[in-house]
Amino acid sequence: MSTPALEIKQVSKVFIKKERAKRFLNTKKEKVVALSGISMSVSRREIFGVLGPNGSGKSTLIRLLSTLLLPDSGTIHIFGHDVEKEPFAVKRLINRVSVDAAFFKKFSPLENLAYAARLYGMPIRQAREKMRKIMLRLGLKEETFTSPMENMSRGMQQKVAVARGFLTSPTLLLLDEPTTGLDPYSKRDVQAFVREIREAHRATILLTTHDMEEADRLCDRIAIIDEGKIIALDTPQGLKRSVSRRNGQDATLEDVFIELTGKKMEEKEQDK
Amino acid sequence: MNPFMKEMRVAYAFIERNINLIKRYWGWEVVWLIYSLVNSLAVTYIGAGMEKITGQTLDTQYLITYLLVGTLIWSYLSVIFYSISEMIAWERWEGTIEYTFMAPVSRATHLVGTTLFAIIYGILRTLVILIIVASFFNLDLAGANLPGAVLLLLAGSVSFVGLGIVAAVLPLLYPERGAQMTNAAAAILLLISGVYYPVETLPAWLQVVSSASPATYVIKGMRGCLLHGQSTRSLLSIVFILIAAGTAVIMVGLFIFGRVERYAKRTGRLKRSG
């Protein structure tokens, strides 16, 4: 049996939040449990979805996989490499697209992508060709390639972020709400591209999203995470079937979410 | 491609990025250059006006050169210090810190790129200031040992690279006020290193502290070269000490940086907003 793309065993992460109390230099410490004993395994070439409201632990999970955070307990292996002990081996295999398109704001898309390409040791001439191809494929116009990012719309910036994630042909691509802020056409472009990447580059994709339709359309399996715990893990059909059986009606993923978490996604977000 | 060339290619990412930052923030560069230039002129004019201040006959030319050497060397060393200490602060401010830390780049390579840029940029910037300031005064550097001065400057850069790495830890530890804390560190170095006055002027306890600052030796040696034509041979011991101490500080700096990076990853301080 081949090594799974991703194997998470009993991972927990707690943050200490310091709050300044009334008296000077007196701080109050509060423990925030971001992840609590998470375990899951993702197969090679799988598109694996993680659903959950804001603050449920999705981004913490992505940061742990990206080597930007260290787990308090448990282990994470990416293609057999321990994230904590072999970060360089892991870094060479992954890339990430996050919800906030973080760039050098005054740089153009080409300058930002060239920086990323150099960091990953890509030959620059080859990388420039690839950048153009990906950006055109994502519907960005050639004339925007050299203008500062700060003059671009949020959606266009997000497309450049997606291009940066795909540029290095990662074996494991971490997509943290990649289509947030995109119009429906752009969303479709990105979603089609995600599928292409999986087929053409044999990539494994971990996707977090608030968009149930997107998760349903793209994911082979989905984990629903709430308050740092996985509360359900199955194929989209399996999840919907389990709720349909209980209610006696056809269920959508949104229904599954409401049923399992006891609240609507929007209500959960307001709680945070 | 051999591993060294591979790493150098990655290091070039930071050089190219910093060149692009200068191009895109050229207005800031102009403002900062004017500030440094005016500052150098203002300090040097203290020497020019000393006869009038004291009402005594003094070697004004010596005083002008003495202060000019201090201000120019400080300008150069502070560029090295800030370029390296701000490598984290810039990324945090732009919001790209997570992407850079996620990339398969060792911190040593990150540092090599940042240092090479800082040295080239610092030399060019200091030369521009020197040319303009020199046009205001009649500088006589006929007896100066210029190659020795350059050697000393490069040796001094090594120590400031080390100090820059140690200071770069502050924005990693304190996302909101770390960058300001590096300003305080630079100000202390300015006070104790004899930039504008001999360190012997300081109280005894500060003189002891000043012996720990590499800038003290660089500035003293530079004055020896440029004002007294001190030979390169006589500088070799200082050059050796500066390189050895600088290398040790770089090693310690990298070790501290590695530990703090791990702490930041443990506590979630790499996030853009902190």
Coordinates of C-alpha atoms in Angstrom, one line a residue:
Chain A
M1 CA 0.0 0.0 0.0
S2 CA 1.4 3.4 -0.9
T3 CA 2.1 6.1 1.7
P4 CA -0.9 8.4 2.1
A5 CA -0.5 12.0 0.9
L6 CA -1.4 13.2 4.3
E7 CA -1.7 11.5 7.6
I8 CA -2.8 13.3 10.7
K9 CA -2.8 11.5 14.1
Q10 CA -4.3 12.9 17.3
V11 CA -3.2 16.5 16.6
S12 CA -4.1 19.2 19.1
K13 CA -3.3 22.9 19.1
V14 CA -4.1 25.3 21.9
F15 CA -3.3 29.1 21.8
I16 CA -2.8 31.2 24.8
K17 CA -4.6 34.5 24.5
K18 CA -3.3 37.3 26.7
E19 CA -5.7 40.0 27.7
R20 CA -4.5 43.1 29.5
A21 CA -6.4 43.4 32.8
K22 CA -7.3 46.6 34.5
R23 CA -4.1 46.9 36.5
F24 CA -0.9 47.9 34.7
L25 CA 1.2 45.0 33.5
N26 CA -1.3 42.5 34.8
T27 CA -2.4 40.1 32.1
K28 CA -5.1 37.6 32.0
K29 CA -4.4 34.4 30.1
E30 CA -7.1 32.5 28.3
K31 CA -6.7 29.1 26.6
V32 CA -8.2 28.8 23.1
V33 CA -8.5 25.3 21.9
A34 CA -8.1 25.5 18.1
L35 CA -7.7 21.7 17.4
S36 CA -8.5 18.8 19.7
G37 CA -7.2 15.4 18.8
I38 CA -7.8 15.5 15.1
S39 CA -7.0 12.4 13.1
M40 CA -7.5 11.8 9.4
S41 CA -5.8 10.4 6.3
V42 CA -5.9 11.8 2.7
S43 CA -5.0 9.5 -0.2
R44 CA -2.9 10.6 -3.1
R45 CA -4.7 12.5 -5.9
E46 CA -7.7 13.0 -3.6
I47 CA -9.5 16.3 -3.3
F48 CA -10.3 16.5 0.4
G49 CA -12.7 19.1 1.7
V50 CA -12.7 20.6 5.2
L51 CA -15.9 22.4 6.1
G52 CA -16.6 24.4 9.2
P53 CA -17.6 27.9 10.5
N54 CA -15.1 30.6 11.1
G55 CA -13.0 29.8 14.2
S56 CA -13.6 26.1 13.9
G57 CA -9.9 25.3 13.4
K58 CA -9.7 25.0 9.6
S59 CA -7.0 27.7 9.1
T60 CA -5.0 26.4 12.1
L61 CA -5.0 23.0 10.4
I62 CA -3.8 24.5 7.1
R63 CA -1.0 26.4 9.0
L64 CA 0.1 23.2 10.7
L65 CA 0.3 21.5 7.4
S66 CA 2.2 24.5 5.9
T67 CA 4.9 24.2 8.6
L68 CA 3.9 27.7 9.9
L69 CA 2.6 26.3 13.2
L70 CA 3.9 23.4 15.4
P71 CA 1.4 21.0 16.9
D72 CA 1.2 20.7 20.7
S73 CA 0.7 17.0 20.4
G74 CA 0.2 14.4 17.7
T75 CA 1.9 13.9 14.4
I76 CA 1.5 15.1 10.8
H77 CA 3.1 13.3 7.9
I78 CA 3.0 14.6 4.3
F79 CA 4.0 11.9 1.8
G80 CA 5.7 10.1 4.7
H81 CA 7.7 13.2 5.9
D82 CA 7.1 14.5 9.5
V83 CA 6.1 18.1 9.3
E84 CA 7.9 19.0 12.5
K85 CA 11.1 16.9 12.0
E86 CA 11.5 17.3 8.2
P87 CA 10.1 20.7 7.4
F88 CA 12.3 21.2 4.3
A89 CA 11.2 18.0 2.7
V90 CA 7.6 19.0 3.4
K91 CA 8.0 22.6 2.1
R92 CA 9.3 21.3 -1.3
L93 CA 6.1 19.3 -1.7
I94 CA 3.4 21.8 -0.7
N95 CA 2.0 25.2 -1.6
R96 CA -0.9 27.1 -0.2
V97 CA -3.5 29.6 -1.4
S98 CA -5.1 31.5 1.5
V99 CA -8.2 33.6 1.8
D100 CA -6.1 36.8 2.2
A101 CA -4.2 37.3 -1.0
A102 CA -1.0 38.5 0.7
F103 CA 1.4 40.2 -1.7
F104 CA 3.9 43.0 -2.0
K105 CA 1.1 45.5 -2.8
K106 CA 3.2 47.8 -5.0
F107 CA 4.7 44.9 -7.0
S108 CA 3.1 43.7 -10.2
P109 CA 1.7 40.1 -10.5
L110 CA 4.8 39.2 -12.5
E111 CA 7.2 40.6 -9.9
N112 CA 5.3 38.8 -7.1
L113 CA 5.2 35.5 -8.9
A114 CA 8.9 35.9 -9.9
Y115 CA 9.8 36.3 -6.2
A116 CA 7.8 33.1 -5.4
A117 CA 9.4 31.2 -8.3
R118 CA 12.9 32.2 -7.2
L119 CA 12.2 31.1 -3.6
Y120 CA 11.2 27.7 -4.9
G121 CA 14.4 27.5 -7.0
M122 CA 12.6 27.6 -10.3
P123 CA 14.6 28.7 -13.4
I124 CA 13.2 32.1 -14.0
R125 CA 12.8 32.0 -17.8
Q126 CA 10.7 28.8 -17.5
A127 CA 8.8 30.2 -14.6
R128 CA 7.8 33.4 -16.5
E129 CA 6.4 31.3 -19.3
K130 CA 4.4 29.3 -16.8
M131 CA 3.2 32.4 -14.9
R132 CA 1.7 33.8 -18.0
K133 CA 0.0 30.6 -19.0
I134 CA -1.6 30.1 -15.6
M135 CA -2.7 33.7 -15.3
L136 CA -4.3 33.7 -18.8
R137 CA -5.9 30.3 -18.0
L138 CA -7.4 31.9 -14.9
G139 CA -8.9 34.7 -17.0
L140 CA -6.5 37.5 -16.1
K141 CA -5.7 39.9 -18.9
E142 CA -2.1 40.3 -20.2
E143 CA -2.2 44.1 -19.5
T144 CA -2.7 43.5 -15.8
F145 CA 0.5 41.4 -15.5
T146 CA 2.7 44.4 -15.0
S147 CA 0.5 46.9 -13.1
P148 CA 0.7 47.1 -9.2
M149 CA -1.3 44.6 -7.3
E150 CA -2.8 47.4 -5.2
N151 CA -4.7 48.7 -8.3
M152 CA -6.3 45.3 -8.8
S153 CA -9.7 44.2 -7.5
R154 CA -9.9 41.7 -4.7
G155 CA -11.1 39.0 -7.1
M156 CA -8.2 39.6 -9.5
Q157 CA -5.7 39.6 -6.6
Q158 CA -7.2 36.3 -5.4
K159 CA -6.6 34.9 -8.9
V160 CA -2.9 35.9 -8.8
A161 CA -2.8 34.1 -5.4
V162 CA -4.2 31.0 -7.0
A163 CA -1.6 31.3 -9.8
R164 CA 1.2 31.6 -7.2
G165 CA -0.1 28.4 -5.5
F166 CA -0.1 26.5 -8.7
L167 CA 3.1 27.9 -10.1
T168 CA 5.4 25.5 -8.2
S169 CA 3.4 22.4 -9.2
P170 CA 3.0 21.3 -5.6
T171 CA 2.2 17.6 -4.9
L172 CA 0.0 18.7 -2.0
L173 CA -1.9 21.9 -2.6
L174 CA -3.6 23.6 0.4
L175 CA -6.5 25.7 -0.6
D176 CA -7.8 27.9 2.3
E177 CA -11.0 29.4 1.0
P178 CA -9.5 30.1 -2.4
T179 CA -12.7 31.3 -4.1
T180 CA -13.8 33.7 -1.4
G181 CA -14.4 37.1 -3.0
L182 CA -14.6 35.8 -6.6
D183 CA -17.5 36.3 -8.9
P184 CA -19.4 33.1 -10.0
Y185 CA -17.5 33.0 -13.4
S186 CA -14.1 33.3 -11.7
K187 CA -15.2 30.7 -9.1
R188 CA -15.9 28.3 -12.0
D189 CA -12.6 29.1 -13.6
V190 CA -10.7 28.3 -10.4
Q191 CA -12.7 25.2 -9.7
A192 CA -12.1 23.8 -13.2
F193 CA -8.4 24.6 -12.8
V194 CA -8.3 22.7 -9.5
R195 CA -9.6 19.6 -11.3
E196 CA -7.1 20.1 -14.1
I197 CA -4.3 20.4 -11.7
R198 CA -5.3 17.1 -10.0
E199 CA -5.5 15.3 -13.4
A200 CA -2.4 16.9 -15.1
H201 CA 0.0 17.0 -12.1
R202 CA -1.4 14.1 -10.1
A203 CA -1.7 16.6 -7.2
T204 CA -3.5 16.0 -3.9
I205 CA -5.7 18.9 -2.8
L206 CA -6.9 19.9 0.6
L207 CA -9.6 22.5 0.3
T208 CA -11.3 24.5 3.1
T209 CA -14.4 26.4 2.1
H210 CA -17.6 28.0 3.2
D211 CA -19.2 27.3 -0.1
M212 CA -21.1 24.0 0.2
E213 CA -21.8 23.9 -3.5
E214 CA -18.1 24.1 -4.2
A215 CA -17.3 21.4 -1.7
D216 CA -20.0 19.2 -3.2
R217 CA -18.8 19.8 -6.8
L218 CA -15.1 19.3 -6.1
C219 CA -14.4 17.1 -3.2
D220 CA -14.0 13.3 -3.1
R221 CA -14.4 13.3 0.7
I222 CA -15.3 15.9 3.2
A223 CA -14.6 16.4 6.9
I224 CA -16.8 18.7 8.9
I225 CA -15.0 20.3 11.7
D226 CA -16.4 22.3 14.6
E227 CA -14.8 23.6 17.7
G228 CA -11.5 21.9 16.8
K229 CA -13.0 18.4 16.4
I230 CA -14.0 16.4 13.3
I231 CA -17.7 15.7 13.7
A232 CA -18.2 13.9 10.4
L233 CA -16.1 12.5 7.6
D234 CA -17.4 10.9 4.4
T235 CA -18.0 11.4 0.7
P236 CA -20.4 14.2 -0.1
Q237 CA -23.0 11.6 -1.1
G238 CA -22.4 9.6 2.1
L239 CA -22.9 12.7 4.3
K240 CA -26.0 13.7 2.4
R241 CA -27.4 10.1 2.6
S242 CA -26.9 9.8 6.3
V243 CA -28.9 13.0 6.9
S244 CA -31.6 12.1 4.3
R245 CA -32.1 8.7 6.1
R246 CA -32.7 10.5 9.4
N247 CA -35.0 13.1 8.0
G248 CA -36.7 11.1 5.2
Q249 CA -36.0 13.9 2.6
D250 CA -33.2 14.6 0.1
A251 CA -30.5 16.6 1.9
T252 CA -28.0 19.1 0.7
L253 CA -24.5 19.6 2.2
E254 CA -26.0 22.7 3.9
D255 CA -28.6 20.5 5.5
V256 CA -25.8 18.2 6.7
F257 CA -24.0 21.0 8.2
I258 CA -27.1 22.3 10.1
E259 CA -28.0 18.8 11.2
L260 CA -24.5 18.0 12.5
T261 CA -23.6 21.3 14.1
G262 CA -27.1 22.3 15.3
K263 CA -26.8 25.7 13.7
K264 CA -26.7 27.4 10.4
M265 CA -23.3 28.4 9.1
E266 CA -24.3 32.1 9.3
E267 CA -25.4 31.8 12.9
K268 CA -22.1 30.1 13.7
E269 CA -20.2 32.9 12.1
Q270 CA -22.1 35.5 14.1
D271 CA -21.2 33.7 17.3
K272 CA -17.5 34.2 16.7
Chain B
M1 CA 23.6 22.7 -10.9
N2 CA 25.7 22.4 -7.7
P3 CA 24.1 23.1 -4.4
F4 CA 26.0 26.3 -3.8
M5 CA 24.8 27.8 -7.1
K6 CA 21.3 26.6 -6.3
E7 CA 21.3 28.4 -3.0
M8 CA 22.8 31.6 -4.5
R9 CA 19.9 31.5 -7.1
V10 CA 17.4 31.4 -4.2
A11 CA 19.4 34.1 -2.4
Y12 CA 19.0 36.3 -5.5
A13 CA 15.2 36.3 -4.8
F14 CA 15.8 38.6 -1.8
I15 CA 18.2 40.9 -3.8
E16 CA 15.7 41.2 -6.7
R17 CA 12.8 41.8 -4.2
N18 CA 14.7 44.6 -2.4
I19 CA 15.7 46.2 -5.7
N20 CA 12.0 46.1 -6.7
L21 CA 11.0 47.6 -3.3
I22 CA 13.4 50.5 -3.8
K23 CA 12.0 51.1 -7.3
R24 CA 8.4 51.0 -6.1
Y25 CA 9.0 53.0 -2.9
W26 CA 11.4 55.5 -4.6
G27 CA 9.7 58.4 -2.9
W28 CA 10.7 57.0 0.5
E29 CA 14.2 56.5 -0.7
V30 CA 14.5 60.1 -1.8
V31 CA 13.2 61.3 1.6
W32 CA 15.5 59.1 3.5
L33 CA 18.5 60.0 1.4
I34 CA 17.8 63.7 1.9
Y35 CA 17.4 63.1 5.7
S36 CA 20.8 61.3 5.9
L37 CA 22.5 63.9 3.7
V38 CA 21.2 66.9 5.7
N39 CA 22.1 65.0 8.9
S40 CA 25.6 64.5 7.7
L41 CA 26.0 68.1 6.7
A42 CA 24.5 69.4 10.0
V43 CA 26.9 67.2 12.0
T44 CA 29.9 68.2 9.9
Y45 CA 29.1 71.9 10.2
I46 CA 29.5 71.6 14.0
G47 CA 33.2 71.0 13.2
A48 CA 33.3 73.9 10.7
G49 CA 31.8 76.2 13.3
M50 CA 33.9 75.1 16.3
E51 CA 36.3 78.0 16.1
K52 CA 33.4 80.4 16.4
I53 CA 31.7 78.4 19.1
T54 CA 34.8 78.3 21.3
G55 CA 36.5 81.5 20.2
Q56 CA 39.8 79.7 19.9
T57 CA 42.0 78.7 17.0
L58 CA 41.5 75.1 16.1
D59 CA 42.3 72.6 13.3
T60 CA 38.9 73.0 11.7
Q61 CA 39.9 70.8 8.8
Y62 CA 40.7 67.9 11.2
L63 CA 37.4 68.4 13.0
I64 CA 35.4 68.4 9.8
T65 CA 37.0 65.2 8.6
Y66 CA 36.7 63.6 12.1
L67 CA 32.9 64.2 12.2
L68 CA 32.4 63.4 8.5
V69 CA 34.1 60.0 8.9
G70 CA 31.8 59.3 11.9
T71 CA 28.6 60.3 10.2
L72 CA 29.4 58.5 6.9
I73 CA 30.5 55.2 8.6
W74 CA 27.4 55.3 10.8
S75 CA 25.2 55.9 7.8
Y76 CA 26.8 52.8 6.1
L77 CA 26.7 50.6 9.2
S78 CA 23.1 51.6 10.0
V79 CA 22.0 50.7 6.4
I80 CA 23.5 47.2 7.0
F81 CA 21.9 46.9 10.4
Y82 CA 18.4 48.1 9.3
S83 CA 18.3 46.2 6.0
I84 CA 18.9 42.9 7.9
S85 CA 16.9 43.7 11.1
E86 CA 13.9 44.8 8.9
M87 CA 13.8 41.6 6.8
I88 CA 11.0 40.3 9.1
A89 CA 9.4 43.7 9.7
W90 CA 8.9 44.3 5.9
E91 CA 7.4 40.9 5.3
R92 CA 5.1 41.4 8.3
W93 CA 4.0 44.8 7.1
E94 CA 3.4 43.6 3.5
G95 CA 1.6 40.5 4.8
T96 CA 3.9 38.1 3.0
I97 CA 5.7 36.6 6.0
E98 CA 3.8 33.3 6.0
Y99 CA 4.6 32.7 2.3
T100 CA 8.3 33.4 2.7
F101 CA 8.5 31.2 5.8
M102 CA 6.6 28.5 4.0
A103 CA 9.0 28.4 1.1
P104 CA 11.9 25.8 1.1
V105 CA 14.5 28.4 1.9
S106 CA 17.0 28.1 4.8
R107 CA 17.3 31.2 7.0
A108 CA 21.1 31.3 6.1
T109 CA 20.2 31.7 2.4
H110 CA 17.6 34.3 3.3
L111 CA 20.3 36.1 5.2
V112 CA 22.9 35.8 2.5
G113 CA 20.6 37.5 -0.1
T114 CA 19.6 40.2 2.4
T115 CA 23.2 40.9 3.4
L116 CA 24.6 41.0 -0.2
F117 CA 21.9 43.6 -1.1
A118 CA 22.5 45.5 2.1
I119 CA 26.3 45.8 1.5
I120 CA 25.9 46.9 -2.2
Y121 CA 23.1 49.3 -1.3
G122 CA 24.9 50.7 1.7
I123 CA 28.1 51.3 -0.3
L124 CA 26.3 53.1 -3.2
R125 CA 24.2 55.2 -0.8
T126 CA 27.2 56.2 1.3
L127 CA 29.2 57.1 -1.8
V128 CA 26.3 59.4 -3.0
I129 CA 26.3 61.1 0.4
L130 CA 30.1 61.4 0.5
I131 CA 30.2 63.0 -3.0
I132 CA 27.6 65.6 -2.1
V133 CA 28.9 66.4 1.4
A134 CA 32.5 66.6 0.1
S135 CA 31.4 69.3 -2.3
F136 CA 30.5 71.5 0.7
F137 CA 33.9 71.2 2.3
N138 CA 37.5 71.2 1.2
L139 CA 38.4 67.7 2.2
D140 CA 42.1 66.8 2.2
L141 CA 42.5 63.0 2.0
A142 CA 45.9 63.1 0.4
G143 CA 47.6 61.1 3.2
A144 CA 44.7 58.8 3.8
N145 CA 45.0 55.0 3.5
L146 CA 41.9 54.3 1.4
P147 CA 42.3 50.6 0.7
G148 CA 42.8 50.1 4.4
A149 CA 39.6 52.0 5.1
V150 CA 37.6 49.8 2.6
L151 CA 39.0 46.6 4.2
L152 CA 38.0 47.8 7.6
L153 CA 34.6 48.8 6.4
L154 CA 34.0 45.4 4.9
A155 CA 35.2 43.6 8.1
G156 CA 32.9 45.9 10.2
S157 CA 30.0 44.9 8.0
V158 CA 30.3 41.3 9.2
S159 CA 29.7 42.3 12.8
F160 CA 26.7 44.5 11.8
V161 CA 25.2 41.6 9.9
G162 CA 25.3 39.6 13.1
L163 CA 23.8 42.4 15.1
G164 CA 21.1 42.8 12.4
I165 CA 20.2 39.1 12.8
V166 CA 19.8 39.4 16.5
A167 CA 17.7 42.6 16.1
A168 CA 15.6 40.9 13.4
V169 CA 14.3 38.6 16.2
L170 CA 12.5 41.5 17.8
P171 CA 9.7 41.9 15.1
L172 CA 9.3 38.1 15.2
L173 CA 8.8 38.1 19.0
Y174 CA 6.8 41.4 19.2
P175 CA 4.7 41.8 16.1
E176 CA 3.4 45.2 17.0
R177 CA 6.4 47.0 18.6
G178 CA 9.4 44.9 17.4
A179 CA 10.4 47.3 14.6
Q180 CA 10.5 50.2 17.0
M181 CA 12.6 48.2 19.4
T182 CA 15.3 47.8 16.7
N183 CA 15.4 51.7 16.5
A184 CA 16.2 51.8 20.2
A185 CA 19.0 49.2 19.7
A186 CA 20.5 51.3 16.9
A187 CA 20.3 54.4 19.1
I188 CA 22.3 52.7 21.9
L189 CA 25.0 51.7 19.4
L190 CA 25.1 55.3 18.2
L191 CA 25.6 56.5 21.7
I192 CA 28.3 54.1 22.8
S193 CA 30.4 53.7 19.6
G194 CA 32.2 57.0 19.4
V195 CA 30.5 58.1 16.2
Y196 CA 30.8 61.8 16.9
Y197 CA 33.2 61.9 19.8
P198 CA 35.9 59.8 21.3
V199 CA 34.6 57.0 23.5
E200 CA 36.9 58.3 26.2
T201 CA 34.4 61.2 26.7
L202 CA 31.8 58.7 28.0
P203 CA 31.4 57.8 31.7
A204 CA 33.7 54.9 32.7
W205 CA 30.9 52.3 32.8
L206 CA 29.7 53.3 29.3
Q207 CA 33.3 53.0 28.0
V208 CA 33.2 49.4 29.2
V209 CA 29.9 48.9 27.3
S210 CA 31.4 50.6 24.2
S211 CA 34.1 48.0 24.0
A212 CA 31.4 45.5 23.1
S213 CA 30.3 47.5 20.0
P214 CA 32.0 46.5 16.8
A215 CA 31.3 50.1 15.5
T216 CA 33.7 51.4 18.1
Y217 CA 36.6 49.6 16.4
V218 CA 35.5 50.3 12.9
I219 CA 35.1 54.0 13.5
K220 CA 38.4 54.3 15.4
G221 CA 40.2 52.4 12.7
M222 CA 38.6 54.4 9.9
R223 CA 39.7 57.6 11.5
G224 CA 43.2 56.2 11.9
C225 CA 43.2 55.4 8.1
L226 CA 41.7 58.6 6.8
L227 CA 43.1 61.1 9.2
H228 CA 46.4 59.7 10.1
G229 CA 47.2 57.4 7.2
Q230 CA 47.5 54.4 9.5
S231 CA 49.0 51.4 7.5
T232 CA 46.9 48.4 6.5
R233 CA 49.4 46.1 8.2
S234 CA 48.7 47.9 11.6
L235 CA 45.0 47.4 11.0
L236 CA 45.1 43.7 10.4
S237 CA 44.7 42.8 14.1
I238 CA 41.5 44.9 14.2
V239 CA 40.3 43.4 10.9
F240 CA 40.9 39.9 12.2
I241 CA 39.0 40.7 15.5
L242 CA 36.1 42.2 13.6
I243 CA 35.7 39.3 11.3
A244 CA 36.1 36.7 14.1
A245 CA 33.7 38.5 16.4
G246 CA 31.3 39.2 13.5
T247 CA 31.3 35.5 12.5
A248 CA 30.6 34.5 16.1
V249 CA 27.8 37.0 16.4
I250 CA 26.3 35.7 13.1
M251 CA 26.4 32.1 14.4
V252 CA 24.8 33.2 17.7
G253 CA 22.3 35.3 15.8
L254 CA 21.3 32.4 13.6
F255 CA 21.0 30.2 16.6
I256 CA 18.8 32.7 18.4
F257 CA 16.8 33.3 15.3
G258 CA 16.1 29.6 14.8
R259 CA 15.0 29.2 18.4
V260 CA 12.7 32.3 18.2
E261 CA 11.3 31.1 14.8
R262 CA 10.4 27.8 16.5
Y263 CA 8.8 29.7 19.4
A264 CA 6.9 31.9 17.0
K265 CA 5.6 28.8 15.2
R266 CA 4.6 27.3 18.6
T267 CA 2.7 30.3 19.7
G268 CA 1.2 31.4 16.3
R269 CA 3.2 34.7 16.0
L270 CA 4.0 34.4 12.3
K271 CA 0.5 35.5 11.4
R272 CA 0.4 38.8 9.5
S273 CA -1.6 40.6 12.2
G274 CA 0.3 38.8 15.0

